[in-house]
Short mmCIF file of the C-alpha atoms (twelve columns), coordinates in Angstrom:
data_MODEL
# 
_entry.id   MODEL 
# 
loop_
_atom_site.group_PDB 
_atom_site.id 
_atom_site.type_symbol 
_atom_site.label_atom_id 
_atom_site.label_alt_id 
_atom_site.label_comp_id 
_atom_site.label_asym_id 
_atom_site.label_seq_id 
_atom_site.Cartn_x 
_atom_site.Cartn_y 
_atom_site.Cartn_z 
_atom_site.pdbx_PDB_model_num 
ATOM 1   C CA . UNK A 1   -13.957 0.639   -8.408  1 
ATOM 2   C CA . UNK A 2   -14.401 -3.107  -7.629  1 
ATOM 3   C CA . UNK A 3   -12.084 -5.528  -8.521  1 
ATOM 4   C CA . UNK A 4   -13.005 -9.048  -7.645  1 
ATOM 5   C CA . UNK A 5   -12.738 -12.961 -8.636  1 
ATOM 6   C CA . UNK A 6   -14.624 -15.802 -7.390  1 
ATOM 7   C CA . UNK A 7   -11.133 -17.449 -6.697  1 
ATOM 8   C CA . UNK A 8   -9.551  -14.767 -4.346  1 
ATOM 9   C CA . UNK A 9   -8.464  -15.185 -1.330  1 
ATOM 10  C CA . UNK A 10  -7.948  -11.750 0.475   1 
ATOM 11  C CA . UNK A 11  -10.329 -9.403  0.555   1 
ATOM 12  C CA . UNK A 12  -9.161  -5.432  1.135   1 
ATOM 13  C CA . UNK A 13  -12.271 -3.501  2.442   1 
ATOM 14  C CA . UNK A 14  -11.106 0.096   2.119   1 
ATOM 15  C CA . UNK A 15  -12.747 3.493   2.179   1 
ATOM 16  C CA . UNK A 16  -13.655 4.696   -1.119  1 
ATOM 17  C CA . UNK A 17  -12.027 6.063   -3.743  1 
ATOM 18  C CA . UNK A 18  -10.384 9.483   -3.776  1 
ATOM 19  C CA . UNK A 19  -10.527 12.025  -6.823  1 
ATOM 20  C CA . UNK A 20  -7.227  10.451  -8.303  1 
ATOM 21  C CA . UNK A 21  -8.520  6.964   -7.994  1 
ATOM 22  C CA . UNK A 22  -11.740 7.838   -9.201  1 
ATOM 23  C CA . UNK A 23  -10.767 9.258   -11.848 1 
ATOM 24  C CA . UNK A 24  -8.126  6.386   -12.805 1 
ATOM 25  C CA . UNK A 25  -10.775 3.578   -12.493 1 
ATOM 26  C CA . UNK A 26  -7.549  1.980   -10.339 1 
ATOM 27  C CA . UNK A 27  -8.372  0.996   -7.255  1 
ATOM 28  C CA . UNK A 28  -5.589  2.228   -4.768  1 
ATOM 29  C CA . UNK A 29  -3.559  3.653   -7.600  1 
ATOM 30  C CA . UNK A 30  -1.934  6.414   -5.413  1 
ATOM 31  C CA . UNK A 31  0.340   7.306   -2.523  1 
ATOM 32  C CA . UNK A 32  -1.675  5.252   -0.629  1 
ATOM 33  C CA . UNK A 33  -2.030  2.011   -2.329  1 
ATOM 34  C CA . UNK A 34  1.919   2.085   -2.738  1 
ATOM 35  C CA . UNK A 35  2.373   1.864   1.257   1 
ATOM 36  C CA . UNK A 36  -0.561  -0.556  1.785   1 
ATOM 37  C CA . UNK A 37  1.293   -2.758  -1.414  1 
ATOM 38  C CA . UNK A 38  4.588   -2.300  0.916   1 
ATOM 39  C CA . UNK A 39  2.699   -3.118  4.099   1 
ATOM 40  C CA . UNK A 40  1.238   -6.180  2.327   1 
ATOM 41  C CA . UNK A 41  4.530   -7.653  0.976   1 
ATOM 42  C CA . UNK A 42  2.818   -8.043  -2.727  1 
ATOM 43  C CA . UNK A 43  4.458   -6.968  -5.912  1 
ATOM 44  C CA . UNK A 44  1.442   -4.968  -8.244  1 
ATOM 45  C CA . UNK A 45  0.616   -8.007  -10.412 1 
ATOM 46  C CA . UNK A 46  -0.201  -10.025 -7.417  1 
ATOM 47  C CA . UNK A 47  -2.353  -6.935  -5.906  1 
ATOM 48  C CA . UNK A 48  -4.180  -6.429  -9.035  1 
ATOM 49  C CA . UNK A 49  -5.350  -10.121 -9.783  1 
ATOM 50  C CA . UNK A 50  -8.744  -10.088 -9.349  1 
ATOM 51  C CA . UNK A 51  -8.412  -14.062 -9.136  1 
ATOM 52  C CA . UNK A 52  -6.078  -13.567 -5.996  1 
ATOM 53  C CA . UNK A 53  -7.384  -10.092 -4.458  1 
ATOM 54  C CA . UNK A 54  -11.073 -9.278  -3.876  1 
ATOM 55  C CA . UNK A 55  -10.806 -5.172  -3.867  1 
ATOM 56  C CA . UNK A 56  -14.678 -3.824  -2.242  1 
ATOM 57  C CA . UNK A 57  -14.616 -0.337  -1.073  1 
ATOM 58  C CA . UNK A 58  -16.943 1.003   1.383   1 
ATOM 59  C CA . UNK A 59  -18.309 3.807   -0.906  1 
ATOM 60  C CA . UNK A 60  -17.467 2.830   -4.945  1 
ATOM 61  C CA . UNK A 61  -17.473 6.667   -6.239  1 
ATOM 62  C CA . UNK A 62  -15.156 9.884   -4.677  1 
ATOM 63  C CA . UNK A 63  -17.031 10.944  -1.856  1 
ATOM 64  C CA . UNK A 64  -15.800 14.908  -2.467  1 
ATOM 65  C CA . UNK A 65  -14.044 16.849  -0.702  1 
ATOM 66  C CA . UNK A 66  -14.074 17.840  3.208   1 
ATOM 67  C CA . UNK A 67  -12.427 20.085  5.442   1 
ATOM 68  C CA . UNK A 68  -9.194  17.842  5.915   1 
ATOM 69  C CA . UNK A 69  -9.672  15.211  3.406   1 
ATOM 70  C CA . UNK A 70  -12.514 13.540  1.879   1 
ATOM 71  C CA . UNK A 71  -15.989 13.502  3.235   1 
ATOM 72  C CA . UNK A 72  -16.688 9.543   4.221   1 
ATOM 73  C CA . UNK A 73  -18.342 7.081   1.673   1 
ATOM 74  C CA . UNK A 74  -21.941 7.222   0.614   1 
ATOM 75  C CA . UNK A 75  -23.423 5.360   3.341   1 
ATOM 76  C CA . UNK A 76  -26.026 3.558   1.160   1 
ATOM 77  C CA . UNK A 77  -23.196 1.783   -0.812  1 
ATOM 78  C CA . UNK A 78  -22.386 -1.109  1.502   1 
ATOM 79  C CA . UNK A 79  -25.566 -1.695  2.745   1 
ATOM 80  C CA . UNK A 80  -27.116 -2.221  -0.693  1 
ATOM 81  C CA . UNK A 81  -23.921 -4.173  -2.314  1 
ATOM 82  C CA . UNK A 82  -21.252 -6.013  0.344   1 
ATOM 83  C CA . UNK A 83  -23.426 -8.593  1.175   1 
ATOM 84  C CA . UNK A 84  -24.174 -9.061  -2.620  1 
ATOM 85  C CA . UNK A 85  -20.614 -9.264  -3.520  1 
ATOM 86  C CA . UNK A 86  -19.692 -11.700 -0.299  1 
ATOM 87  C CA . UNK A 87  -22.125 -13.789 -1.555  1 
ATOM 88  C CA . UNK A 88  -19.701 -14.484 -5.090  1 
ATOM 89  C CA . UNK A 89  -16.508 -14.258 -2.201  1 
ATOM 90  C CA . UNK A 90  -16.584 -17.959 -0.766  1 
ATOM 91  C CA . UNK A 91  -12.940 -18.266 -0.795  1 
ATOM 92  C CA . UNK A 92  -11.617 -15.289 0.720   1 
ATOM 93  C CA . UNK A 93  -9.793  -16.606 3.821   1 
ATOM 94  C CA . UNK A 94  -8.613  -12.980 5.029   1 
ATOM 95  C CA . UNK A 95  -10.419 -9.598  4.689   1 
ATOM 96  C CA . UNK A 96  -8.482  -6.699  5.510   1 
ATOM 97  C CA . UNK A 97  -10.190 -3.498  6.989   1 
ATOM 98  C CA . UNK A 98  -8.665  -0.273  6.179   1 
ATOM 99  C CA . UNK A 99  -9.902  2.442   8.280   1 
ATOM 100 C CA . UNK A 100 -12.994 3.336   10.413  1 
ATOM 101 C CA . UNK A 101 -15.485 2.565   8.046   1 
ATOM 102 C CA . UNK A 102 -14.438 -0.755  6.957   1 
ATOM 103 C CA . UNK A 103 -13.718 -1.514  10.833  1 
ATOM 104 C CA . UNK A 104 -17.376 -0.218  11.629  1 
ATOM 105 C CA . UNK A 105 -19.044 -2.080  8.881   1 
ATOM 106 C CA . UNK A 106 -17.493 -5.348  8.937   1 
ATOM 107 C CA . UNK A 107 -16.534 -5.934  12.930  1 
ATOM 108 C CA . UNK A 108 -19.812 -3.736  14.517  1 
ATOM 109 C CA . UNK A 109 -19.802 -3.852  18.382  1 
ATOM 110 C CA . UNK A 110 -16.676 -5.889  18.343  1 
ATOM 111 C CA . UNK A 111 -14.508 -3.307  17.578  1 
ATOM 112 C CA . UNK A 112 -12.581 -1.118  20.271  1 
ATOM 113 C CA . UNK A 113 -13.306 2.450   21.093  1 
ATOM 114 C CA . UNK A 114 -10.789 3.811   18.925  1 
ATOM 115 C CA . UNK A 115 -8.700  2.831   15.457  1 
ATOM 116 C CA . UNK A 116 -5.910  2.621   17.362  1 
ATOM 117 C CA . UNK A 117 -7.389  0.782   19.983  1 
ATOM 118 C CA . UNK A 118 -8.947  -1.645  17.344  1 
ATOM 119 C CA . UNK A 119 -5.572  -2.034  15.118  1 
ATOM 120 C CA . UNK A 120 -3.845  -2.687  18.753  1 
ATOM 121 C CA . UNK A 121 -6.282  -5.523  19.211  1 
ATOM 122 C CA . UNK A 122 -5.519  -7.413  15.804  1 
ATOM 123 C CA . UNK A 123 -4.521  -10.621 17.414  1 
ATOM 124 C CA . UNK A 124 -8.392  -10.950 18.573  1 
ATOM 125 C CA . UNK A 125 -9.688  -10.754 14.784  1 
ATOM 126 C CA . UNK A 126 -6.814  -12.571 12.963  1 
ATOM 127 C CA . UNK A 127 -8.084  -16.202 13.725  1 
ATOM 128 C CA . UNK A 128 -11.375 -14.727 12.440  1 
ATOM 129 C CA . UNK A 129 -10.083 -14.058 9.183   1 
ATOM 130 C CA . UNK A 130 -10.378 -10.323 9.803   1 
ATOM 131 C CA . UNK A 131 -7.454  -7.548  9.959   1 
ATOM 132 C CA . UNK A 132 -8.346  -3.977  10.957  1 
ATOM 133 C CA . UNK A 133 -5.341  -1.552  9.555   1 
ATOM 134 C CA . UNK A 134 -5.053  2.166   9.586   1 
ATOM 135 C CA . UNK A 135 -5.641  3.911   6.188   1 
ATOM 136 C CA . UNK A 136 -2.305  3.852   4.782   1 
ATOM 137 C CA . UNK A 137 -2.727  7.982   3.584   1 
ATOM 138 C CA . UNK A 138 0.604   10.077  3.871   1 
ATOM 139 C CA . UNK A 139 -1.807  11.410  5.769   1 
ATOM 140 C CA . UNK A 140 -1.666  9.262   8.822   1 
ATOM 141 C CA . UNK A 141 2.010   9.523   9.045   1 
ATOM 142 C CA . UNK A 142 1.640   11.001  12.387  1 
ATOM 143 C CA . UNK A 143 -0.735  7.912   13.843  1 
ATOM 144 C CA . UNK A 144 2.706   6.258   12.276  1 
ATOM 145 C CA . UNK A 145 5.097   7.958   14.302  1 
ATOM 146 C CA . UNK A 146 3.498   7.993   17.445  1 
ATOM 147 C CA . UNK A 147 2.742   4.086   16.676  1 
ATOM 148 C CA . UNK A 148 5.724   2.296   16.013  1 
ATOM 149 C CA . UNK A 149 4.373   -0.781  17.035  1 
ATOM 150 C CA . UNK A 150 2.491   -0.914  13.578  1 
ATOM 151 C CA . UNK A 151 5.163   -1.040  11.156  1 
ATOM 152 C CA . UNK A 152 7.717   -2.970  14.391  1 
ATOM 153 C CA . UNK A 153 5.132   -5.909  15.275  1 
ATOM 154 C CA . UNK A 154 2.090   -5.893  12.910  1 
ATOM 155 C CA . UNK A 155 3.542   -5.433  9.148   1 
ATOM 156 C CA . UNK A 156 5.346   -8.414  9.981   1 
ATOM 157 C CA . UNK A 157 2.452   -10.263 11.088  1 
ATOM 158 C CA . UNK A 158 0.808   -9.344  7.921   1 
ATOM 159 C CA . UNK A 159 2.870   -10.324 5.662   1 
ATOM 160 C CA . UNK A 160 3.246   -13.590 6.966   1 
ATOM 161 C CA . UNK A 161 -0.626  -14.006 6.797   1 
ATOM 162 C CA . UNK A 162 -0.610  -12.869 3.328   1 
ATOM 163 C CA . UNK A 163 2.606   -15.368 2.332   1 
ATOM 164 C CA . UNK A 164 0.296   -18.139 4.117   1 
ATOM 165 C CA . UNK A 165 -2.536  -17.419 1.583   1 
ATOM 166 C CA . UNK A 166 0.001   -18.559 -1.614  1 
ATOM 167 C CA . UNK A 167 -0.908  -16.251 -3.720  1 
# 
């Protein structure tokens, strides 16, 4: 489930993968790697190159099932490898943070009380080289709704952050 190069220069910290993904061996090859591709403004090719995009999930194998989606990744699995794999990631200029557990890991006590607290705040981890995002699931389509400012102000923002990396 990771897909990285030496050479890349955004790093997506998501989740982990769900049963479809797991079973694919593609990383976000599923509803929800379609919208984060829109959100991103980067055509599959340019997701996929491992010399451009550094994919590290939180958890690297489906977590199972829960009550209302899947239960959260292993919590031994970035502990044990992300600071392995950062160590091979000296050119990542951006890491994006998909969800709760990325956010947790990767921005600790500075992140807000809430996601949507945290995604509101993105300005304050942008010039850090950090971008918390929802999880792009059909699932959060309600979060959507009831934030427009996502898709209005911050899809924008991202996709001129990603068009400044050239890749």
């Amino acid at each position: 489930m990771l897909q990285a190069g030496r050479s890349a220069r955004l790093r997506i910290v998501g989740q982990a993968p769900g049963r479809k993904v797991h079973e694919s061996g593609i990383p976000w090859d599923d509803p929800s790697g379609d919208r984060l591709r829109d959100w991103l403004g980067l055509s599959t090719e340019q997701f996929y190159d491992p010399g451009k995009v550094a994919i590290v999930p939180m958890g690297f194998c489906y977590p199972g099932k829960a009550a209302s989606g899947d239960n959260p990744p292993r919590p031994e699995c970035a502990p044990r490898w992300h600071g392995k794999l950062d160590a091979h990631l000296r050119a990542v200029e951006l890491s994006l943070l998909v969800g709760q557990y990325a956010q947790a890991c990767y921005l600790g006590d500075r992140r807000k009380a809430t996601l949507t607290d945290t995604v509101k705040a993105w300005r304050e981890y942008l010039p850090l080289g950090q971008l918390p995002l929802p999880h792009p699931s059909p699932r959060n389509q309600p979060w959507l709704a009831r934030n427009p400012w996502f898709e209005n102000d911050l899809v924008p923002a991202i996709r001129s952050a990603i068009r400044s990396l050239a890749l």
